[in-house]
Coordinates of C-alpha atoms in Angstrom, one line a residue:
X486 CA -95.5 128.4 40.0
X487 CA -96.0 124.6 40.1
X488 CA -92.6 123.0 40.7
X489 CA -91.7 120.4 38.1
X490 CA -90.6 117.6 40.4
X491 CA -89.1 115.6 37.5
X492 CA -86.3 118.2 37.5
X493 CA -85.4 117.6 41.2
X494 CA -81.9 116.1 41.4
X495 CA -80.9 117.3 44.9
X496 CA -82.2 118.4 48.3
X497 CA -84.2 121.6 48.2
X498 CA -84.6 124.4 50.8
X499 CA -87.2 127.1 50.5
X500 CA -87.9 130.1 52.9
X501 CA -91.4 131.6 53.0
X502 CA -93.9 133.4 55.1
X503 CA -96.5 130.6 55.0
X504 CA -96.2 126.9 54.3
X505 CA -99.6 125.2 53.4
X506 CA -99.7 121.4 53.8
X507 CA -102.3 120.0 51.5
X508 CA -104.0 121.5 48.5
X509 CA -107.7 120.5 48.7
X510 CA -110.7 122.6 49.6
X511 CA -109.0 124.1 52.6
X512 CA -105.4 124.3 51.6
X513 CA -106.1 125.8 48.2
X514 CA -108.3 128.5 49.6
X515 CA -105.8 129.4 52.3
X516 CA -103.0 129.6 49.7
X517 CA -105.0 131.8 47.4
X518 CA -106.1 134.2 50.2
X519 CA -102.6 134.5 51.6
X520 CA -100.8 134.9 48.3
X521 CA -103.4 137.5 47.3
X522 CA -102.6 139.4 50.5
X523 CA -99.0 139.7 49.6
X524 CA -97.6 136.8 51.7
X525 CA -95.0 134.5 50.2
X526 CA -96.6 131.0 50.1
X527 CA -95.3 127.4 49.6
X528 CA -97.9 124.7 49.1
X529 CA -96.7 121.1 49.6
X530 CA -99.0 118.3 48.3
X531 CA -98.3 114.6 48.7
X532 CA -100.3 113.7 45.5
X533 CA -99.2 114.3 42.0
X534 CA -100.1 117.1 39.5
X535 CA -102.6 115.8 37.1
X536 CA -104.7 117.8 34.6
X537 CA -107.7 116.9 32.4
X538 CA -105.3 115.4 29.8
X539 CA -104.4 112.7 32.4
X540 CA -108.1 111.8 33.3
X541 CA -108.5 108.7 31.1
X542 CA -112.0 107.7 32.5
X543 CA -110.6 104.3 33.3
X544 CA -111.1 103.1 36.8
X545 CA -108.1 100.9 37.1
X546 CA -105.9 103.9 36.2
X547 CA -107.6 106.7 38.0
X548 CA -108.3 105.2 41.4
X549 CA -104.6 104.7 42.2
X550 CA -103.7 108.0 40.4
X551 CA -106.2 110.3 42.2
X552 CA -107.0 108.6 45.5
X553 CA -105.0 107.7 48.6
X554 CA -104.7 103.9 49.0
X555 CA -106.5 103.7 45.6
X556 CA -109.7 104.8 47.5
X557 CA -109.9 101.9 49.9
X558 CA -108.3 102.9 53.2
X559 CA -109.9 100.7 55.8
X560 CA -110.7 101.4 59.4
X561 CA -109.7 98.8 62.0
X562 CA -111.9 95.7 61.8
X563 CA -112.9 97.0 58.3
X564 CA -115.9 98.8 59.7
X565 CA -115.7 101.4 56.9
X566 CA -113.8 102.2 53.7
X567 CA -112.5 105.7 53.4
X568 CA -112.0 107.3 50.0
X569 CA -110.0 110.5 49.9
X570 CA -108.4 112.3 47.0
X571 CA -104.6 112.4 46.8
X572 CA -103.7 114.8 44.0
X573 CA -103.1 118.5 43.5
X574 CA -106.5 119.9 44.3
X575 CA -107.2 117.1 46.8
X576 CA -110.7 115.5 47.0
X577 CA -112.2 118.4 45.0
X578 CA -110.7 116.8 41.9
X579 CA -112.7 113.6 42.4
X580 CA -115.8 115.1 44.1
X581 CA -119.3 114.9 42.7
X582 CA -119.4 118.7 43.0
X583 CA -122.2 118.9 45.6
X584 CA -122.2 122.3 47.3
X585 CA -124.2 122.5 50.5
X586 CA -124.1 124.8 53.5
X587 CA -124.6 123.1 56.8
X588 CA -127.9 123.5 58.6
X589 CA -128.1 126.8 60.5
X590 CA -128.7 124.7 63.7
X591 CA -125.2 123.2 63.4
X592 CA -123.5 126.6 63.3
X593 CA -125.8 128.0 65.9
X594 CA -124.9 125.1 68.2
X595 CA -121.2 125.7 67.6
X596 CA -121.7 129.4 68.5
X597 CA -124.1 129.1 71.4
X598 CA -124.0 125.5 72.7
X599 CA -120.2 125.2 72.5
X600 CA -119.5 128.9 73.1
X601 CA -117.2 129.3 70.0
X602 CA -117.3 133.0 68.9
X603 CA -117.6 134.1 65.3
X604 CA -118.8 130.8 63.8
X605 CA -122.6 131.4 63.7
X606 CA -124.6 131.5 60.4
X607 CA -124.6 135.3 60.3
X608 CA -120.8 135.5 61.0
X609 CA -120.0 132.9 58.3
X610 CA -122.3 134.0 55.5
X611 CA -119.8 136.4 53.9
X612 CA -117.1 133.6 53.7
X613 CA -119.6 131.2 52.2
X614 CA -120.5 133.8 49.6
X615 CA -116.9 134.4 48.8
X616 CA -116.1 130.8 48.1
X617 CA -119.4 130.2 46.3
X618 CA -118.6 133.0 44.0
X619 CA -115.1 131.7 43.4
X620 CA -116.4 128.2 42.6
X621 CA -119.3 129.6 40.5
X622 CA -121.8 127.6 42.6
X623 CA -125.3 127.4 41.1
X624 CA -128.4 125.2 41.4
X625 CA -128.8 122.5 38.8
X626 CA -131.6 122.9 36.3
X627 CA -134.4 120.3 35.9
X628 CA -132.9 119.3 32.6
X629 CA -129.7 118.2 34.4
X630 CA -131.5 115.6 36.5
X631 CA -130.7 112.2 35.0
X632 CA -132.9 109.1 35.0
X633 CA -131.4 107.7 38.2
X634 CA -132.1 110.9 40.1
X635 CA -135.6 111.2 38.5
X636 CA -136.6 107.8 39.8
X637 CA -135.6 108.6 43.3
X638 CA -137.4 111.9 43.1
X639 CA -140.5 110.3 41.7
X640 CA -140.5 107.7 44.5
X641 CA -140.1 110.4 47.1
X642 CA -143.0 112.5 45.7
X643 CA -145.4 109.5 45.7
X644 CA -144.6 108.9 49.4
X645 CA -144.8 112.6 50.3
X646 CA -141.1 112.8 51.2
X647 CA -139.4 116.2 50.9
X648 CA -136.6 116.4 48.3
X649 CA -134.5 119.2 46.9
X650 CA -132.5 119.9 43.7
X651 CA -129.0 120.8 44.9
X652 CA -126.3 123.2 44.0
X653 CA -123.0 122.3 42.3
X654 CA -119.7 123.8 41.3
X655 CA -119.6 123.0 37.6
X656 CA -120.0 125.1 34.5
X657 CA -121.4 123.9 31.1
X658 CA -121.3 120.3 32.3
X659 CA -121.4 117.7 29.5
X660 CA -123.0 115.1 31.7
X661 CA -120.4 112.4 31.0
X662 CA -120.8 110.9 34.4
X663 CA -117.1 110.4 35.2
X664 CA -116.9 113.0 38.0
X665 CA -115.3 110.7 40.5
X666 CA -112.4 110.0 38.1
X667 CA -111.5 113.6 37.4
X668 CA -113.2 115.9 34.8
X669 CA -111.6 115.3 31.4
X670 CA -113.4 118.3 30.0
X671 CA -112.4 120.9 32.7
X672 CA -116.1 121.6 33.6
X673 CA -115.5 121.4 37.4
X674 CA -114.6 124.5 39.2
X675 CA -112.5 122.5 41.7
X676 CA -109.5 123.7 43.8
X677 CA -107.1 122.8 41.0
X678 CA -108.7 125.1 38.4
X679 CA -109.7 127.9 40.7
X680 CA -107.9 128.7 43.9
X681 CA -104.6 126.9 43.2
X682 CA -104.4 128.6 39.7
X683 CA -105.0 132.0 41.3
X684 CA -102.5 131.3 44.1
X685 CA -99.9 130.3 41.5
X686 CA -100.5 133.4 39.5
X687 CA -100.1 135.5 42.7
X688 CA -96.7 134.0 43.3
X689 CA -97.2 130.9 45.4
X690 CA -94.8 128.0 44.9
X691 CA -96.7 124.8 44.6
X692 CA -94.9 121.5 45.2
X693 CA -96.7 118.3 44.2
X694 CA -95.7 114.7 44.8
X695 CA -93.9 115.6 48.0
X696 CA -94.9 114.1 51.3
X697 CA -94.5 116.1 54.5
X698 CA -92.8 114.0 57.1
X699 CA -92.8 116.4 60.0
X700 CA -93.9 119.9 61.1
X701 CA -90.8 121.4 62.8
X702 CA -90.9 123.8 65.8
X703 CA -88.5 126.0 67.7
X704 CA -89.2 127.7 71.1
X705 CA -92.9 126.9 71.1
X706 CA -93.7 128.0 67.6
X707 CA -93.6 126.4 64.2
X708 CA -90.4 126.8 62.1
X709 CA -91.5 125.0 58.9
X710 CA -91.8 121.5 57.5
X711 CA -89.6 118.7 56.3
X712 CA -90.7 116.5 53.4
X713 CA -89.5 113.9 50.9
X714 CA -90.1 114.1 47.2
X715 CA -91.9 111.2 45.5
X716 CA -91.0 108.9 42.7
X717 CA -91.2 111.7 40.0
X718 CA -87.9 113.2 41.4
X719 CA -84.8 112.1 39.6
X720 CA -83.1 111.0 42.8
X721 CA -84.3 110.6 46.4
X722 CA -84.4 114.1 47.8
X723 CA -85.6 116.1 50.8
X724 CA -87.5 119.3 50.8
X725 CA -87.0 121.7 53.8
X726 CA -89.4 124.6 54.1
X727 CA -88.6 127.4 56.6
X728 CA -91.8 129.2 57.5
X729 CA -93.1 131.5 60.2
X730 CA -96.6 130.1 59.8
X731 CA -97.8 126.6 58.8
X732 CA -101.3 126.0 57.7
X733 CA -102.1 122.3 58.1
X734 CA -104.8 121.2 55.6
X735 CA -104.1 117.5 55.0
X736 CA -107.6 116.3 55.9
X737 CA -109.3 114.8 59.0
X738 CA -107.1 111.7 58.7
X739 CA -103.9 113.2 57.4
X740 CA -103.7 116.3 59.6
X741 CA -103.9 114.5 63.0
X742 CA -101.6 111.8 61.6
X743 CA -99.0 114.4 60.7
X744 CA -99.5 116.1 64.1
X745 CA -98.8 112.9 66.0
X746 CA -96.0 111.8 63.7
X747 CA -94.3 115.2 64.3
X748 CA -94.5 114.8 68.0
X749 CA -96.3 118.1 68.4
X750 CA -97.8 118.9 71.8
X751 CA -100.9 117.0 72.7
X752 CA -101.2 117.6 76.5
X753 CA -105.0 117.0 76.6
X754 CA -104.9 114.0 74.3
X755 CA -107.4 115.6 72.0
X756 CA -105.5 115.2 68.7
X757 CA -107.2 112.6 66.5
X758 CA -110.3 112.3 68.8
X759 CA -113.9 112.8 67.9
X760 CA -113.5 111.7 64.3
X761 CA -116.8 111.6 62.3
X762 CA -117.0 109.7 59.0
X763 CA -120.4 110.7 57.6
X764 CA -120.8 107.1 56.7
X765 CA -123.1 105.8 54.0
X766 CA -124.3 102.5 52.5
X767 CA -125.3 101.9 48.9
X768 CA -128.5 100.2 47.8
X769 CA -129.8 99.3 44.3
X770 CA -133.2 99.2 42.8
X771 CA -133.8 96.8 39.9
X772 CA -136.1 98.4 37.3
X773 CA -137.7 96.9 34.2
X774 CA -136.5 99.7 32.0
X775 CA -132.9 101.0 31.4
X776 CA -131.7 103.4 34.0
X777 CA -128.1 103.9 32.9
X778 CA -127.2 105.6 36.2
X779 CA -123.7 106.3 34.9
X780 CA -125.0 108.8 32.4
X781 CA -125.3 112.4 33.4
X782 CA -124.6 114.2 36.6
X783 CA -124.4 111.6 39.4
X784 CA -126.1 113.5 42.2
X785 CA -128.7 116.2 41.6
X786 CA -131.5 115.3 44.0
X787 CA -131.4 114.7 47.8
X788 CA -134.2 113.5 50.0
X789 CA -133.9 115.4 53.3
X790 CA -137.1 114.3 54.9
X791 CA -135.3 112.3 57.6
X792 CA -132.4 114.6 58.2
X793 CA -132.4 115.9 61.8
X794 CA -131.2 119.5 61.8
X795 CA -130.3 119.3 65.4
X796 CA -127.0 121.1 65.9
X797 CA -126.3 119.6 69.3
X798 CA -127.0 115.9 68.6
X799 CA -127.1 115.5 64.9
X800 CA -128.8 112.3 63.8
X801 CA -131.0 111.2 61.0
X802 CA -129.9 110.7 57.4
X803 CA -130.0 111.9 53.8
X804 CA -130.9 109.8 50.8
X805 CA -129.1 110.6 47.7
X806 CA -128.6 109.0 44.3
X807 CA -125.2 107.7 43.4
X808 CA -123.5 106.5 40.2
X809 CA -120.5 104.2 40.0
X810 CA -118.7 102.5 37.2
X811 CA -118.3 98.7 36.8
X812 CA -115.1 98.2 38.9
X813 CA -116.5 100.1 41.9
X814 CA -120.0 98.5 41.4
X815 CA -118.5 95.0 41.6
X816 CA -117.0 95.9 45.0
X817 CA -120.4 97.3 46.3
X818 CA -122.9 94.7 45.1
X819 CA -123.5 91.8 47.5
X820 CA -123.3 88.0 46.9
X821 CA -120.7 85.7 45.5
X822 CA -120.1 83.6 42.4
X823 CA -123.0 83.3 39.9
X824 CA -125.3 85.4 42.0
X825 CA -122.9 88.3 42.0
X826 CA -122.3 87.9 38.3
X827 CA -126.1 88.0 37.6
X828 CA -126.4 91.3 39.5
X829 CA -123.5 92.8 37.5
X830 CA -125.3 91.9 34.3
X831 CA -128.3 94.0 35.5
X832 CA -126.1 97.1 35.6
X833 CA -128.1 99.0 32.9
X834 CA -131.3 98.5 34.9
X835 CA -129.9 99.4 38.3
X836 CA -130.9 102.5 40.2
X837 CA -128.3 103.3 42.8
X838 CA -128.6 105.5 45.9
X839 CA -127.0 105.9 49.3
X840 CA -128.2 106.4 52.9
X841 CA -125.9 109.0 54.4
X842 CA -125.8 109.2 58.2
X843 CA -125.5 112.4 60.1
X844 CA -123.4 110.4 62.5
X845 CA -123.3 110.8 66.2
X846 CA -120.7 108.0 66.4
X847 CA -117.1 109.1 66.7
X848 CA -113.7 107.4 66.3
X849 CA -110.1 108.4 66.5
X850 CA -106.9 108.5 64.5
X851 CA -103.8 107.0 66.1
X852 CA -100.2 106.0 65.1
X853 CA -99.5 102.4 64.4
X854 CA -96.2 100.7 65.2
X855 CA -94.7 101.8 61.9
X856 CA -95.8 105.4 62.2
X857 CA -98.7 105.0 59.9
X858 CA -102.3 106.1 60.5
X859 CA -104.8 103.8 62.2
X860 CA -108.4 104.8 62.1
X861 CA -110.8 103.4 64.7
X862 CA -114.5 103.8 64.2
X863 CA -117.6 102.0 65.4
X864 CA -121.3 102.9 64.9
X865 CA -123.2 103.7 68.1
X866 CA -126.4 101.9 68.8
X867 CA -128.3 105.1 67.8
X868 CA -126.6 105.2 64.4
X869 CA -127.1 101.5 63.8
X870 CA -130.8 102.1 64.4
X871 CA -130.8 105.2 62.1
X872 CA -129.0 103.2 59.4
X873 CA -131.6 100.4 59.5
X874 CA -134.3 103.0 59.3
X875 CA -132.6 104.7 56.3
X876 CA -132.5 101.3 54.5
X877 CA -136.2 100.9 55.1
X878 CA -137.1 104.3 53.8
X879 CA -134.9 104.0 50.7
X880 CA -136.4 100.6 50.0
X881 CA -139.9 102.2 50.2
X882 CA -138.8 105.0 47.8
X883 CA -137.5 102.5 45.3
X884 CA -140.6 100.4 45.5
X885 CA -142.8 103.5 45.1
X886 CA -140.7 104.4 42.0
X887 CA -141.5 101.0 40.4
X888 CA -138.5 98.9 41.3
X889 CA -139.0 95.2 40.8
X890 CA -136.8 94.5 43.8
X891 CA -134.3 96.3 46.1
X892 CA -130.8 95.0 46.7
X893 CA -129.7 95.6 50.3
X894 CA -126.0 96.4 51.1
X895 CA -125.2 93.3 53.1
X896 CA -122.4 90.8 52.3
X897 CA -124.8 88.1 51.3
X898 CA -127.4 88.8 48.6
X899 CA -130.5 90.0 50.5
X900 CA -133.5 91.6 48.7
X901 CA -136.8 93.3 49.4
X902 CA -139.5 92.5 46.8
X903 CA -142.4 94.5 48.1
X904 CA -142.9 97.7 50.0
X905 CA -143.3 97.4 53.8
X906 CA -141.5 94.0 54.1
X907 CA -138.6 94.9 56.3
X908 CA -137.8 91.5 57.6
X909 CA -134.7 91.2 55.4
X910 CA -133.3 94.3 57.2
X911 CA -134.6 93.4 60.7
X912 CA -133.0 89.9 60.4
X913 CA -129.6 91.3 59.6
X914 CA -128.1 93.3 62.5
X915 CA -125.4 95.8 61.5
X916 CA -121.9 94.5 62.3
X917 CA -118.4 95.1 61.1
X918 CA -118.2 95.2 57.3
X919 CA -121.8 94.1 57.0
X920 CA -123.2 96.2 55.6
X921 CA -120.2 97.9 54.0
X922 CA -119.9 101.5 55.2
X923 CA -118.3 104.1 52.8
X924 CA -116.8 107.4 53.9
X925 CA -115.9 110.3 51.6
X926 CA -116.2 113.1 54.2
X927 CA -114.1 112.4 57.4
X928 CA -114.2 115.4 59.8
X929 CA -113.7 116.5 63.3
X930 CA -110.3 115.1 64.5
X931 CA -108.6 118.4 65.5
X932 CA -111.7 120.2 66.9
X933 CA -111.8 124.0 67.3
X934 CA -113.0 125.5 70.6
X935 CA -112.1 127.9 73.3
X936 CA -111.3 125.3 75.9
X937 CA -107.9 123.5 75.3
X938 CA -109.0 120.5 77.4
X939 CA -111.7 119.8 74.8
X940 CA -110.3 121.1 71.6
X941 CA -107.0 121.4 69.6
X942 CA -107.3 124.7 67.9
X943 CA -109.1 128.0 68.7
X944 CA -112.0 129.5 66.9
X945 CA -109.7 130.9 64.2
X946 CA -107.9 127.6 63.6
X947 CA -104.7 128.3 65.5
X948 CA -103.2 125.5 67.7
X949 CA -103.7 126.1 71.4
X950 CA -100.2 124.9 72.2
X951 CA -98.1 125.9 69.2
X952 CA -97.8 129.5 68.0
X953 CA -98.1 129.9 64.2
X954 CA -99.7 126.5 63.5
X955 CA -103.1 126.8 61.9
X956 CA -105.5 124.1 60.7
X957 CA -107.8 124.7 57.7
X958 CA -109.6 121.5 56.8
X959 CA -112.6 119.4 58.0
X960 CA -110.7 118.2 61.1
X961 CA -111.6 121.5 62.9
X962 CA -115.4 120.8 62.9
X963 CA -116.5 120.5 66.5
X964 CA -119.4 118.2 65.5
X965 CA -120.4 116.4 62.3
X966 CA -122.2 118.7 59.9
X967 CA -124.3 116.0 58.1
X968 CA -123.8 117.3 54.6
X969 CA -120.9 117.2 52.1
X970 CA -118.3 119.5 53.7
X971 CA -116.6 121.1 50.7
X972 CA -118.1 124.5 51.1
X973 CA -117.7 124.6 54.9
X974 CA -114.1 123.6 54.7
X975 CA -113.5 126.3 52.1
X976 CA -115.4 129.0 54.1
X977 CA -113.6 128.3 57.3
X978 CA -110.2 128.2 55.5
X979 CA -111.0 131.5 53.9
X980 CA -111.8 133.0 57.4
X981 CA -108.6 131.5 58.9
X982 CA -106.4 132.8 56.0
X983 CA -107.8 136.3 56.1
X984 CA -107.2 136.3 59.9
X985 CA -103.5 135.3 59.3
X986 CA -103.1 138.0 56.6
X987 CA -104.8 140.7 58.7
X988 CA -103.2 140.0 62.1
X989 CA -99.7 138.8 61.2
X990 CA -98.5 141.7 59.1
X991 CA -94.9 141.1 60.1
X992 CA -95.1 137.4 59.7
X993 CA -91.8 137.1 57.8
X994 CA -89.9 138.9 60.6
X995 CA -88.6 137.2 63.7

């Protein structure tokens, strides 16, 4: 059941076995698994409940409706902009549907290098298969590769760079290109239309537009959550959920923020630390012919030639096409005044792509003076060098694909007009907000591990210092994984939820 919050006219108290905070790739899977195992479940989501009927394909309406901070949460010093979904279904509703397992070396490093049991590739394969089946993940066909992706692929082939066609969670896609604004045609198999639907059918109570203010505890274990209903409620009202288990799945920014705001134990000062942003910069190639990057599936090809599959150190980068609509494009293109306008007028002829770092840099999430979240993140020297190299390689790919010029992601309008001329990149050192870093995949701020002095939760997602509190989102990653995290979040959430169901058979009893 999805609670109709417009009917709320008083404070509400619910008692349940498990309260899940957040409804994205992790929270939705946890809710479905636990409800399916016969546990009573309440899901609390800060975002609203929106369906395909609400997805208008208008940027000025959908960014504030579906994204936290309208998609432009900034780190301190504006070193990066972070875009995260804030709606029932979380970021899966606004995702581009890319489904990628992490490199084997990453999971092997977690298992062997960090001595975390049960997280190796062979241990996790059954959970990946379960969520892939539920999401109907399949590889895209050649016919689904649009012009923007074809150009990048052609450039890579001419240079001998390795590229792959990737897998997605979408069925009978119409190729409208509005994936980031919600699918108006219900062709995404996102958390809203898969796991949350099943959880609801299995008895879970789902509460949208309700912000969890604190996780409550008693005698060293969780006792539930307290939350406030949003503007859709008839009157200001409070939700109290009494629960024996809380599954925290509010994302790598929201989860540590809620932990700190709740005053939960943080003896080793690990909460909010080791945050990775998987940052990216966007570049444009100007072509003589029409590209119309906004038509079709935005991302179907990825160049992985320069991706370092080193589980211990990470590093390297992916190059992947990207499509944005005019409002977002205007914020991404460089220059001012007439020069900026002239670039916007080239929209039909622009190829767009991103350099996505497998970042070794790390930041942290802290509380500001008003109790809000402050995100601190700076690129390391290694990642600055990798970013510059990524810009060089993407410029090469565009030139090889026939671009007349390549627009670099700096604040001022800076271009490359011939392959191999890297002076425009070398003459512009990377600094705060120049180039603009984007992040869609924050991870790693409540790391799992066996040593409490270096981690926050154990290998199954349970907090070291609080009984009954589990985390099931990207914040548990011990290191950055370098690829879009949707599948890995879902797989680890599936594993955590099944552990709760199997090892807490009397969870509703004292």
